[in-house]
Tab-separated table of C-alpha atoms and ligand atoms in Angstrom:
chain	number	residue	atom	x	y	z
A	1	MET	CA	0.068	-0.109	0.032
A	2	ASN	CA	2.579	2.099	0.539
A	3	LEU	CA	4.074	2.217	-2.850
A	4	LEU	CA	0.864	3.017	-4.258
A	5	LYS	CA	0.533	5.973	-1.980
A	6	LYS	CA	3.985	7.106	-2.631
A	7	SER	CA	3.376	7.132	-6.512
A	8	LEU	CA	-0.021	8.868	-5.453
A	9	LEU	CA	2.004	11.527	-4.191
A	10	LYS	CA	4.683	11.476	-7.360
A	11	SER	CA	2.110	12.171	-9.988
A	12	PRO	CA	-0.525	14.444	-8.915
A	13	TRP	CA	-2.906	15.235	-12.141
A	14	VAL	CA	-4.479	18.506	-12.134
A	15	PHE	CA	-7.766	19.809	-13.394
A	16	HIS	CA	-8.256	23.396	-13.718
A	17	LEU	CA	-11.904	24.497	-12.282
A	18	ALA	CA	-12.548	27.908	-12.752
A	19	LEU	CA	-15.358	29.471	-11.171
A	20	SER	CA	-15.770	33.017	-12.425
A	21	PRO	CA	-12.429	34.330	-11.732
A	22	CYS	CA	-10.899	37.591	-13.223
A	23	ASN	CA	-8.652	35.414	-15.183
A	24	ASN	CA	-5.638	36.544	-13.531
A	25	CYS	CA	-5.187	33.443	-11.458
A	26	ASP	CA	-6.039	31.386	-14.275
A	27	ILE	CA	-2.871	33.081	-16.217
A	28	GLU	CA	-0.778	32.519	-13.346
A	29	ILE	CA	-1.641	28.451	-13.232
A	30	LEU	CA	-0.834	28.327	-16.766
A	31	ASP	CA	2.387	30.208	-15.996
A	32	VAL	CA	3.305	27.202	-13.540
A	33	LEU	CA	2.517	24.214	-16.081
A	34	THR	CA	4.543	25.815	-18.998
A	35	PRO	CA	8.358	25.604	-19.878
A	36	ARG	CA	9.582	28.328	-17.038
A	37	TYR	CA	8.491	26.852	-14.118
A	38	ASP	CA	7.913	22.965	-15.515
A	39	VAL	CA	5.651	21.289	-12.664
A	40	GLU	CA	6.424	18.058	-14.779
A	41	ARG	CA	9.437	17.656	-12.889
A	42	PHE	CA	7.108	16.760	-9.839
A	43	GLY	CA	4.823	14.672	-12.013
A	44	VAL	CA	2.041	17.439	-12.392
A	45	GLN	CA	0.470	16.944	-15.720
A	46	LEU	CA	-2.806	18.993	-16.488
A	47	VAL	CA	-5.772	16.736	-17.651
A	48	GLY	CA	-8.916	17.621	-19.684
A	49	SER	CA	-11.131	15.283	-17.800
A	50	ILE	CA	-12.511	15.494	-14.104
A	51	ARG	CA	-12.320	11.338	-14.190
A	52	HIS	CA	-8.565	11.619	-14.489
A	53	ALA	CA	-8.127	14.271	-11.580
A	54	ASP	CA	-6.358	13.910	-8.334
A	55	ILE	CA	-6.077	17.486	-7.435
A	56	LEU	CA	-8.632	20.339	-8.474
A	57	LEU	CA	-7.247	23.842	-8.682
A	58	VAL	CA	-10.208	26.094	-7.776
A	59	THR	CA	-10.138	29.826	-8.657
A	60	GLY	CA	-12.437	32.530	-8.071
A	61	VAL	CA	-15.447	32.887	-6.070
A	62	PRO	CA	-18.616	30.495	-6.624
A	63	ASN	CA	-21.712	32.466	-7.516
A	64	TYR	CA	-25.428	31.413	-8.165
A	65	LYS	CA	-24.829	30.195	-11.397
A	66	ASN	CA	-21.898	27.687	-10.756
A	67	TRP	CA	-21.707	26.904	-6.959
A	68	GLN	CA	-23.657	23.727	-7.404
A	69	LYS	CA	-21.885	22.495	-10.218
A	70	LEU	CA	-18.535	22.847	-8.219
A	71	LYS	CA	-20.140	20.328	-5.681
A	72	TYR	CA	-21.336	18.155	-8.733
A	73	LEU	CA	-17.751	18.069	-10.328
A	74	TYR	CA	-16.234	17.355	-7.047
A	75	GLU	CA	-18.616	14.248	-6.686
A	76	GLN	CA	-17.758	13.083	-10.269
A	77	ALA	CA	-14.118	12.896	-9.283
A	78	PRO	CA	-12.400	9.609	-8.236
A	79	LYS	CA	-11.305	9.490	-4.728
A	80	PRO	CA	-8.850	10.294	-3.418
A	81	CYS	CA	-9.054	13.793	-4.805
A	82	PHE	CA	-7.851	17.154	-3.262
A	83	VAL	CA	-8.887	20.689	-3.609
A	84	VAL	CA	-6.353	23.338	-4.042
A	85	ALA	CA	-8.012	26.746	-3.622
A	86	VAL	CA	-5.624	29.462	-5.666
A	87	GLY	CA	-6.016	32.956	-4.985
A	88	THR	CA	-7.585	35.136	-2.458
A	89	CYS	CA	-11.221	34.942	-3.875
A	90	ALA	CA	-11.315	31.092	-3.723
A	91	CYS	CA	-9.555	31.354	-0.418
A	92	GLY	CA	-12.272	33.489	1.266
A	93	ARG	CA	-13.925	35.588	-1.306
A	94	GLY	CA	-12.009	38.666	-0.687
A	95	VAL	CA	-13.576	41.713	-1.889
A	96	PHE	CA	-16.738	39.720	-2.872
A	97	LYS	CA	-17.483	38.796	0.499
A	98	ASP	CA	-20.798	40.942	0.491
A	99	SER	CA	-21.906	40.786	-2.981
A	100	TYR	CA	-25.125	40.307	-4.176
A	101	ASN	CA	-24.161	37.234	-6.400
A	102	SER	CA	-22.099	35.154	-3.617
A	103	PRO	CA	-23.956	32.502	-1.738
A	104	CYS	CA	-20.702	31.044	0.037
A	105	SER	CA	-17.134	30.552	-0.096
A	106	VAL	CA	-15.199	27.527	-1.797
A	107	ASP	CA	-14.721	25.567	1.513
A	108	GLU	CA	-18.490	25.768	2.662
A	109	ILE	CA	-19.158	23.551	-0.313
A	110	VAL	CA	-16.321	21.129	-0.814
A	111	PRO	CA	-13.293	19.903	1.531
A	112	VAL	CA	-10.414	22.173	0.683
A	113	SER	CA	-6.877	20.792	1.228
A	114	ALA	CA	-4.651	23.627	1.008
A	115	TYR	CA	-5.158	27.613	0.442
A	116	ILE	CA	-2.725	29.524	-1.794
A	117	PRO	CA	-3.437	33.187	-1.242
A	118	GLY	CA	-2.469	36.308	-3.389
A	119	CYS	CA	-4.335	38.080	-5.912
A	120	PRO	CA	-3.136	36.458	-7.964
A	121	PRO	CA	-0.467	34.149	-6.197
A	122	LYS	CA	3.045	33.839	-7.978
A	123	PRO	CA	4.060	31.015	-9.622
A	124	GLU	CA	6.582	30.168	-6.904
A	125	ALA	CA	3.886	30.320	-4.108
A	126	ILE	CA	1.464	28.142	-6.022
A	127	ILE	CA	4.511	25.527	-6.303
A	128	ALA	CA	5.216	26.146	-2.451
A	129	GLY	CA	1.755	25.543	-2.011
A	130	PHE	CA	1.676	21.867	-3.773
A	131	ALA	CA	4.943	21.012	-2.148
A	132	LYS	CA	3.231	21.801	1.277
A	133	LEU	CA	0.298	19.682	0.371
A	134	ILE	CA	2.430	16.814	-0.801
A	135	ASN	CA	4.452	17.252	2.570
A	136	VAL	CA	1.386	17.105	4.679
A	137	LEU	CA	-0.083	14.317	2.806
A	138	SER	CA	2.931	11.994	2.734
A	139	LYS	CA	2.945	12.556	6.752
A	140	LYS	CA	-0.670	10.983	6.886
B	1	MET	CA	5.527	-25.548	-28.127
B	2	ASN	CA	3.444	-26.557	-25.431
B	3	VAL	CA	1.241	-24.785	-23.154
B	4	LEU	CA	3.470	-23.656	-20.228
B	5	THR	CA	6.218	-22.236	-22.601
B	6	SER	CA	3.559	-20.306	-24.503
B	7	LEU	CA	2.392	-19.086	-20.983
B	8	PHE	CA	5.499	-18.064	-19.624
B	9	LEU	CA	6.040	-16.392	-23.166
B	10	TYR	CA	3.147	-14.177	-22.693
B	11	LEU	CA	3.313	-13.088	-19.378
B	12	PHE	CA	7.052	-12.903	-18.720
B	13	PHE	CA	9.657	-12.785	-20.950
B	14	PRO	CA	8.638	-11.163	-24.345
B	15	GLY	CA	5.133	-10.464	-23.115
B	16	PHE	CA	3.890	-8.763	-20.187
B	17	LEU	CA	6.644	-8.236	-18.022
B	18	PHE	CA	9.296	-7.315	-20.615
B	19	SER	CA	7.110	-4.965	-22.636
B	20	PHE	CA	5.975	-3.332	-19.507
B	21	MET	CA	9.541	-2.595	-18.386
B	22	LEU	CA	10.470	-1.497	-22.145
B	23	SER	CA	7.293	0.653	-22.449
B	24	VAL	CA	8.016	2.684	-18.820
B	25	ILE	CA	11.885	3.150	-20.086
B	26	CYS	CA	10.341	4.077	-23.922
B	27	GLY	CA	7.661	6.681	-22.242
B	28	TYR	CA	10.550	8.290	-20.208
B	29	VAL	CA	12.750	8.685	-23.318
B	30	ASP	CA	9.685	10.672	-25.192
B	31	ARG	CA	9.012	12.660	-22.338
B	32	LYS	CA	12.368	13.571	-21.442
B	33	LEU	CA	13.139	14.352	-25.256
B	34	THR	CA	9.896	16.292	-25.176
B	35	ALA	CA	10.801	18.086	-22.325
B	36	ARG	CA	14.386	18.859	-23.488
B	37	ILE	CA	13.257	20.218	-26.901
B	38	GLN	CA	10.986	22.610	-24.688
B	39	TYR	CA	13.423	24.196	-22.680
B	40	ARG	CA	12.159	21.822	-19.872
B	41	GLN	CA	13.655	19.767	-17.282
B	42	GLY	CA	11.127	16.746	-17.325
B	43	PRO	CA	9.673	14.345	-15.390
B	44	PRO	CA	12.158	11.241	-13.344
B	45	LEU	CA	12.997	8.379	-14.589
B	46	LEU	CA	10.159	6.170	-13.299
B	47	GLN	CA	7.256	8.733	-13.737
B	48	ASN	CA	5.253	6.244	-16.043
B	49	LEU	CA	5.265	3.909	-13.421
B	50	TYR	CA	4.167	5.787	-10.773
B	51	ASP	CA	1.548	7.067	-13.068
B	52	PHE	CA	0.035	3.905	-13.627
B	53	LEU	CA	0.476	2.694	-10.001
B	54	LYS	CA	-1.115	5.441	-8.716
B	55	LEU	CA	-4.074	4.919	-11.269
B	56	LEU	CA	-4.307	1.378	-9.612
B	57	ALA	CA	-4.905	2.846	-6.162
B	58	LYS	CA	-7.847	5.277	-7.473
B	59	GLU	CA	-11.557	4.992	-7.357
B	60	VAL	CA	-13.230	3.859	-10.594
B	61	VAL	CA	-16.348	5.521	-11.822
B	62	VAL	CA	-18.684	3.920	-14.112
B	63	PRO	CA	-21.255	5.769	-15.356
B	64	GLN	CA	-24.717	5.306	-14.754
B	65	ASP	CA	-26.116	4.161	-18.216
B	66	ALA	CA	-22.717	2.215	-19.016
B	67	ASN	CA	-22.909	-1.345	-20.309
B	68	PHE	CA	-20.357	-4.143	-19.521
B	69	LEU	CA	-18.459	-3.050	-22.554
B	70	PHE	CA	-17.093	-0.054	-20.746
B	71	ILE	CA	-15.665	-2.588	-18.535
B	72	LEU	CA	-14.375	-5.061	-20.564
B	73	ALA	CA	-12.874	-2.781	-23.517
B	74	PRO	CA	-9.282	-1.846	-21.660
B	75	PHE	CA	-8.779	-5.740	-20.572
B	76	ILE	CA	-9.182	-6.877	-24.065
B	77	SER	CA	-7.074	-4.302	-25.583
B	78	LEU	CA	-4.188	-4.642	-23.452
B	79	ALA	CA	-4.320	-8.508	-23.468
B	80	SER	CA	-4.465	-8.124	-27.502
B	81	VAL	CA	-1.576	-5.581	-27.957
B	82	ILE	CA	0.544	-7.875	-25.434
B	83	LEU	CA	-0.147	-10.870	-27.464
B	84	ALA	CA	0.960	-8.925	-30.480
B	85	SER	CA	4.351	-7.765	-28.790
B	86	THR	CA	4.538	-11.553	-27.776
B	87	ILE	CA	4.402	-12.542	-31.528
B	88	LEU	CA	6.859	-9.461	-32.389
B	89	TRP	CA	9.678	-10.349	-29.712
B	90	THR	CA	9.617	-14.005	-30.102
B	91	ALA	CA	10.085	-13.688	-33.837
B	92	ILE	CA	12.979	-11.206	-33.164
B	93	PHE	CA	14.827	-13.016	-29.849
B	94	PHE	CA	13.978	-16.468	-30.561
B	95	LYS	CA	13.444	-16.615	-34.302
B	96	LYS	CA	10.218	-18.581	-34.122
B	97	GLY	CA	7.102	-18.073	-35.715
B	98	PHE	CA	3.999	-19.571	-37.963
B	99	VAL	CA	3.138	-18.859	-41.435
B	100	GLY	CA	0.930	-15.723	-41.544
B	101	ASP	CA	1.867	-14.302	-38.406
B	102	ILE	CA	2.409	-11.124	-39.880
B	103	ILE	CA	-1.223	-10.924	-41.113
B	104	VAL	CA	-2.172	-11.876	-37.329
B	105	LEU	CA	-0.158	-8.967	-36.014
B	106	VAL	CA	-1.960	-6.810	-38.161
B	107	TYR	CA	-5.227	-7.858	-37.164
B	108	ILE	CA	-4.418	-7.875	-33.556
B	109	LEU	CA	-2.904	-4.524	-33.570
B	110	THR	CA	-6.657	-3.116	-34.625
B	111	ILE	CA	-8.077	-4.362	-31.544
B	112	PRO	CA	-7.010	-1.999	-29.241
B	113	SER	CA	-8.622	0.676	-31.131
B	114	ILE	CA	-11.908	-1.062	-31.834
B	115	ALA	CA	-12.058	-1.915	-28.157
B	116	LEU	CA	-11.426	1.769	-27.171
B	117	ILE	CA	-14.281	2.562	-29.645
B	118	LEU	CA	-16.726	0.094	-28.182
B	119	GLY	CA	-16.057	0.794	-24.603
B	120	SER	CA	-15.876	4.823	-25.192
B	121	GLY	CA	-19.370	4.823	-27.289
B	122	SER	CA	-20.822	2.536	-24.179
B	123	SER	CA	-20.321	5.404	-22.028
B	124	ASN	CA	-22.994	7.537	-23.222
B	125	ASN	CA	-20.918	10.605	-23.142
B	126	VAL	CA	-21.664	13.015	-25.724
B	127	ILE	CA	-18.023	14.371	-25.982
B	128	ALA	CA	-17.077	10.584	-25.866
B	129	SER	CA	-19.043	9.914	-28.814
B	130	ILE	CA	-17.417	12.482	-31.197
B	131	GLY	CA	-14.186	10.844	-29.782
B	132	VAL	CA	-15.607	7.583	-31.164
B	133	ALA	CA	-16.521	8.855	-34.323
B	134	ARG	CA	-13.317	10.446	-35.007
B	135	GLU	CA	-11.588	6.935	-33.974
B	136	ILE	CA	-13.595	5.189	-36.411
B	137	LYS	CA	-12.484	7.761	-39.156
B	138	LEU	CA	-8.911	7.394	-38.196
B	139	LEU	CA	-9.063	3.633	-38.410
B	140	LEU	CA	-10.381	3.788	-41.810
B	141	SER	CA	-7.695	6.175	-43.024
B	142	TYR	CA	-4.795	4.716	-41.827
B	143	GLU	CA	-5.059	1.040	-41.916
B	144	LEU	CA	-5.372	1.246	-46.012
B	145	PRO	CA	-1.763	2.590	-46.497
B	146	LEU	CA	-0.498	0.358	-43.574
B	147	ILE	CA	-1.364	-2.684	-45.151
B	148	THR	CA	-0.158	-1.455	-48.711
B	149	SER	CA	3.123	-0.763	-47.569
B	150	LEU	CA	3.375	-4.233	-45.708
B	151	LEU	CA	2.772	-5.457	-48.832
B	152	VAL	CA	5.935	-4.449	-50.153
B	153	ALA	CA	7.933	-6.382	-47.463
B	154	ILE	CA	5.729	-9.055	-48.132
B	155	LEU	CA	6.273	-9.257	-51.717
B	156	LYS	CA	9.833	-8.730	-51.912
B	157	THR	CA	10.398	-11.796	-49.763
B	158	LYS	CA	7.887	-13.661	-50.971
B	159	SER	CA	6.738	-14.844	-47.642
B	160	LEU	CA	4.102	-14.317	-44.956
B	161	LYS	CA	6.290	-15.431	-42.100
B	162	LEU	CA	7.748	-12.970	-40.037
B	163	VAL	CA	11.066	-14.598	-39.296
B	164	GLU	CA	11.566	-15.187	-42.757
B	165	ILE	CA	10.566	-11.423	-43.967
B	166	MET	CA	12.851	-10.042	-41.295
B	167	HIS	CA	16.071	-12.008	-42.730
B	168	ASN	CA	15.146	-11.650	-46.554
B	169	CYS	CA	14.183	-8.110	-46.926
B	170	ASN	CA	17.051	-5.912	-48.060
B	171	VAL	CA	17.257	-2.188	-47.778
B	172	SER	CA	16.095	-0.271	-51.216
B	173	VAL	CA	14.250	2.709	-52.077
B	174	GLU	CA	10.798	1.214	-51.841
B	175	THR	CA	11.586	-0.275	-48.560
B	176	VAL	CA	12.645	3.092	-46.948
B	177	ILE	CA	9.724	4.919	-48.415
B	178	ALA	CA	7.493	1.771	-47.034
B	179	SER	CA	8.621	1.760	-43.789
B	180	LEU	CA	8.176	5.833	-43.349
B	181	ILE	CA	4.568	5.246	-44.570
B	182	VAL	CA	4.235	2.363	-41.661
B	183	LEU	CA	5.946	4.898	-38.987
B	184	ILE	CA	3.482	7.615	-40.020
B	185	THR	CA	0.446	5.695	-39.890
B	186	LEU	CA	1.438	3.532	-36.861
B	187	GLN	CA	2.031	7.020	-35.344
B	188	ALA	CA	-1.747	7.586	-36.139
B	189	LYS	CA	-2.726	4.116	-34.475
B	190	VAL	CA	-1.223	5.257	-31.300
B	191	GLY	CA	-3.008	8.172	-31.405
B	192	LEU	CA	0.487	10.687	-31.309
B	193	VAL	CA	0.027	14.403	-31.830
B	194	PRO	CA	-0.194	14.646	-35.770
B	195	PHE	CA	-3.443	12.337	-35.140
B	196	ASP	CA	-4.510	12.776	-31.961
B	197	VAL	CA	-7.673	13.815	-33.150
B	198	SER	CA	-10.044	11.449	-31.151
B	199	GLU	CA	-8.027	12.573	-27.825
B	200	ALA	CA	-7.511	15.955	-28.616
B	201	GLU	CA	-7.278	17.234	-25.073
B	202	THR	CA	-7.728	20.931	-25.739
B	203	GLU	CA	-10.979	20.681	-27.825
B	204	LEU	CA	-12.575	17.028	-26.752
B	205	ALA	CA	-11.113	17.287	-23.079
B	206	SER	CA	-9.210	13.869	-24.060
B	207	GLY	CA	-12.136	12.528	-26.151
B	208	VAL	CA	-12.697	9.031	-26.355
B	209	MET	CA	-11.227	8.340	-22.771
B	210	ILE	CA	-13.250	11.059	-20.783
B	211	GLU	CA	-15.004	8.744	-18.853
B	212	TYR	CA	-12.281	6.547	-18.023
B	213	SER	CA	-10.977	6.888	-14.524
B	214	GLY	CA	-8.649	4.814	-11.955
B	215	LEU	CA	-7.714	0.812	-13.402
B	216	LEU	CA	-9.399	1.236	-16.539
B	217	LEU	CA	-7.678	4.477	-17.367
B	218	GLY	CA	-4.407	2.960	-16.367
B	219	LEU	CA	-4.863	-0.087	-18.689
B	220	ILE	CA	-5.505	2.540	-21.656
B	221	LYS	CA	-2.666	4.251	-20.973
B	222	LEU	CA	-0.365	1.132	-20.582
B	223	THR	CA	-1.796	-0.011	-23.748
B	224	LYS	CA	-0.786	2.900	-25.919
B	225	GLN	CA	2.668	2.724	-24.220
B	226	ILE	CA	3.221	-0.630	-24.807
B	227	MET	CA	2.137	0.231	-28.587
B	228	PHE	CA	4.441	2.981	-28.447
B	229	SER	CA	7.294	0.483	-27.651
B	230	LEU	CA	6.382	-1.672	-30.085
B	231	ILE	CA	6.399	0.483	-32.994
B	232	PRO	CA	10.138	0.778	-33.680
B	233	ALA	CA	10.930	-2.597	-32.970
B	234	PHE	CA	7.958	-3.443	-35.656
B	235	ILE	CA	9.592	-1.322	-38.232
B	236	THR	CA	13.022	-2.245	-37.502
B	237	GLY	CA	12.400	-5.808	-37.756
B	238	ILE	CA	10.368	-5.743	-40.755
B	239	TYR	CA	12.094	-3.259	-43.139
B	240	TYR	CA	15.977	-3.049	-41.428
B	241	TYR	CA	16.575	-6.324	-39.754
B	242	LYS	CA	19.810	-7.152	-41.247
B	243	GLY	CA	22.913	-6.372	-39.011
B	244	GLY	CA	23.734	-7.595	-35.568
B	245	VAL	CA	21.974	-7.136	-32.075
B	246	LEU	CA	24.135	-3.387	-31.715
B	247	ALA	CA	22.797	-2.448	-35.065
B	248	PHE	CA	19.087	-3.348	-34.147
B	249	ILE	CA	19.403	-1.553	-30.772
B	250	ILE	CA	20.835	1.747	-32.585
B	251	LYS	CA	18.015	1.571	-35.037
B	252	TYR	CA	15.315	0.662	-32.260
B	253	ILE	CA	16.502	4.201	-30.379
B	254	LEU	CA	16.817	6.280	-33.864
B	255	PHE	CA	13.152	5.594	-34.697
B	256	LEU	CA	12.225	6.104	-31.282
B	257	ILE	CA	13.656	9.572	-31.699
B	258	LEU	CA	12.125	10.185	-35.016
B	259	MET	CA	8.696	9.515	-33.498
B	260	THR	CA	9.231	11.466	-30.681
B	261	LEU	CA	10.356	14.581	-32.945
B	262	ILE	CA	7.598	14.083	-35.319
B	263	ARG	CA	5.229	14.442	-32.469
B	264	ASN	CA	6.548	17.546	-30.972
B	265	THR	CA	7.223	19.313	-34.242
B	266	ASN	CA	3.659	19.008	-35.865
B	267	PRO	CA	0.368	20.575	-35.145
B	268	ARG	CA	-2.722	18.216	-34.661
B	269	LEU	CA	-4.354	17.720	-37.892
B	270	LYS	CA	-7.879	18.022	-38.479
B	271	ILE	CA	-10.063	14.637	-39.106
B	272	ASP	CA	-10.662	15.516	-42.916
B	273	GLN	CA	-6.875	16.279	-43.609
B	274	VAL	CA	-5.920	13.326	-41.563
B	275	ILE	CA	-7.982	11.157	-44.036
B	276	LYS	CA	-7.067	13.180	-47.026
B	277	PHE	CA	-3.346	12.809	-46.167
B	278	CYS	CA	-3.904	9.171	-45.540
B	279	TRP	CA	-6.261	8.217	-48.684
B	280	PHE	CA	-4.683	10.622	-51.481
B	281	ILE	CA	-0.993	10.796	-50.357
B	282	LEU	CA	0.151	8.071	-48.398
B	283	PHE	CA	-1.877	5.462	-50.433
B	284	PRO	CA	-0.814	6.329	-53.712
B	285	LEU	CA	2.685	6.322	-52.410
B	286	ALA	CA	2.485	3.131	-51.217
B	287	LEU	CA	0.883	1.821	-54.384
B	288	LEU	CA	3.934	2.964	-56.257
B	289	CYS	CA	6.131	0.919	-53.769
B	290	VAL	CA	4.173	-2.007	-54.406
B	291	ILE	CA	4.352	-1.636	-58.153
B	292	LEU	CA	8.130	-1.006	-57.757
B	293	THR	CA	8.628	-3.980	-55.828
B	294	LEU	CA	6.420	-6.099	-58.421
B	295	ILE	CA	8.485	-4.870	-61.426
B	296	LYS	CA	11.881	-5.518	-59.736
B	297	THR	CA	11.121	-9.153	-58.328
B	298	VAL	CA	8.996	-10.623	-61.511
C	1	LIG	S1	-7.727	36.314	-6.511
C	1	LIG	FE1	-7.288	38.193	-7.779
C	1	LIG	S2	-6.407	37.568	-9.684
C	1	LIG	FE2	-7.425	35.681	-8.578
C	1	LIG	S3	-9.359	35.713	-9.383
C	1	LIG	FE3	-9.518	36.832	-7.345
C	1	LIG	S4	-9.593	38.667	-8.030
C	1	LIG	FE4	-8.550	37.488	-9.749
C-alpha cells in the first residue's frame, strides 16, 4: 500500500476549475504549467477530464450560477481527490464577500486541502503550495 | 511449443513483464526528450510507473448508463497488445513464428482501437461519442496505407512468415519509403500528436478516454505505451533487420527518437485532413512502392 501512496504523491494530475475568476489566477496557473516553471518535474500534469484528476485547482468566487456545479464536479472526481484553492477569491471570497451574487465560499461547499492566497499568487507561491500539500499528505 | 512455454512467453519474457518495463523506459525517453525540446527539465525516470501505480489506487467511476463493454474493453485492448508484442518479440529474439503471423499481427494491432471505440461508445457521453466517431474515421484512413506498405515487404521476400521477412528483406528505395509510411500510420494508431484527433485534450477534453478513471484508464494508457514501444521494433524488424544486435538497438533508438520528434514538431491535423493525407497522399505512394517491388521481383 505504501508504494501506491508514494506514487499518488509522485504523480498528481491537476484539473483546472475556474469559478468565474477575473482570469489572473488562471494565467498564473498556466504559467506554472508551462516550460519556465515546469511542474512536470514533480509529475504534475494538466488533464482535460475530471475523471483523471487528483487535484482540483479552484479559482474565483462561487456564484449562484456555478456553486452547485462545483459540488457536482467534486462528486464526479474519483477519490482520493484534493481541492486546492488558488487566489484570495477562492480562499475566502476577498472583496466579493458581501456581493449580491456570492452565496458562500469554496470551503463551505467542498473540503479544501490547501489554500494559496494572493491576488493573484505568484507561480512560486503556487509551487510552494503544492510542495506543502504533498508534504502534509506524505506524513498522513 | 507446449502450453507452459507459451504462457511463460506471454506473461514474462517477451510478453507482459518485458513489454511493461520497456514501455516505461520508452515513455521516459519520449517525455524527457519532449521536455528538452521545450527547454524544460522533464519528469524523473520512473514517472510512467508512478502514473500507472497511482491509477491503480484510484477509485473507478462507472457511468450510470454504461454497459459491461465499458469495463471489458480496456482489458481486451491490453491483452491483445501484449499478444502482439509477444509475437513480434518472439520472432526477433527466438526466431520462431508461424506462417501468416504478420497478418495476425496486423489484425491484433487493430483490436485496441476497436475495443476503445466500443468501450467509450458505451459510456453514453456526448464528447466521448464525438471522439469515437473520429477514432472510427482514423481507423479507416490509416489501415489502407499501412497494409499496402506492409505488402511491399511481403512481396519482396515472397513470404508471410515474420522471421523469413526479417531475414530476407534488403534495404532499397521502396522499402525505405514503405517503412516511413508505416511509421506515420502507426503514429496515427497510437494517437500521437499529428493524429491525436480522437483524444484532442484541448478541444474534446481527452475525447474517447473522458469517462475512464482509475484502473481502466491505467490499462488504456498502458496499452498505448506498450504500442508506442512496439512501433520501432516493428519497423526495424520488418524493414531493417539485417545487422547485429547492436545495430538493432541503435535502429530501435533512432526510430524512437524520430517518432518523438515528429510528435513534437507538428500541429494536430483536423480529421478531414487526416483522411485526405492518408488516402490521397500516403496510399498512392504506398501503391507506387508495391508496383516498384513487383517490377523488380518479376
Ligand atoms: S484572487 Fe485576485 S487575481 Fe485571483 S481571481 Fe480573484 S481577483 Fe482575480
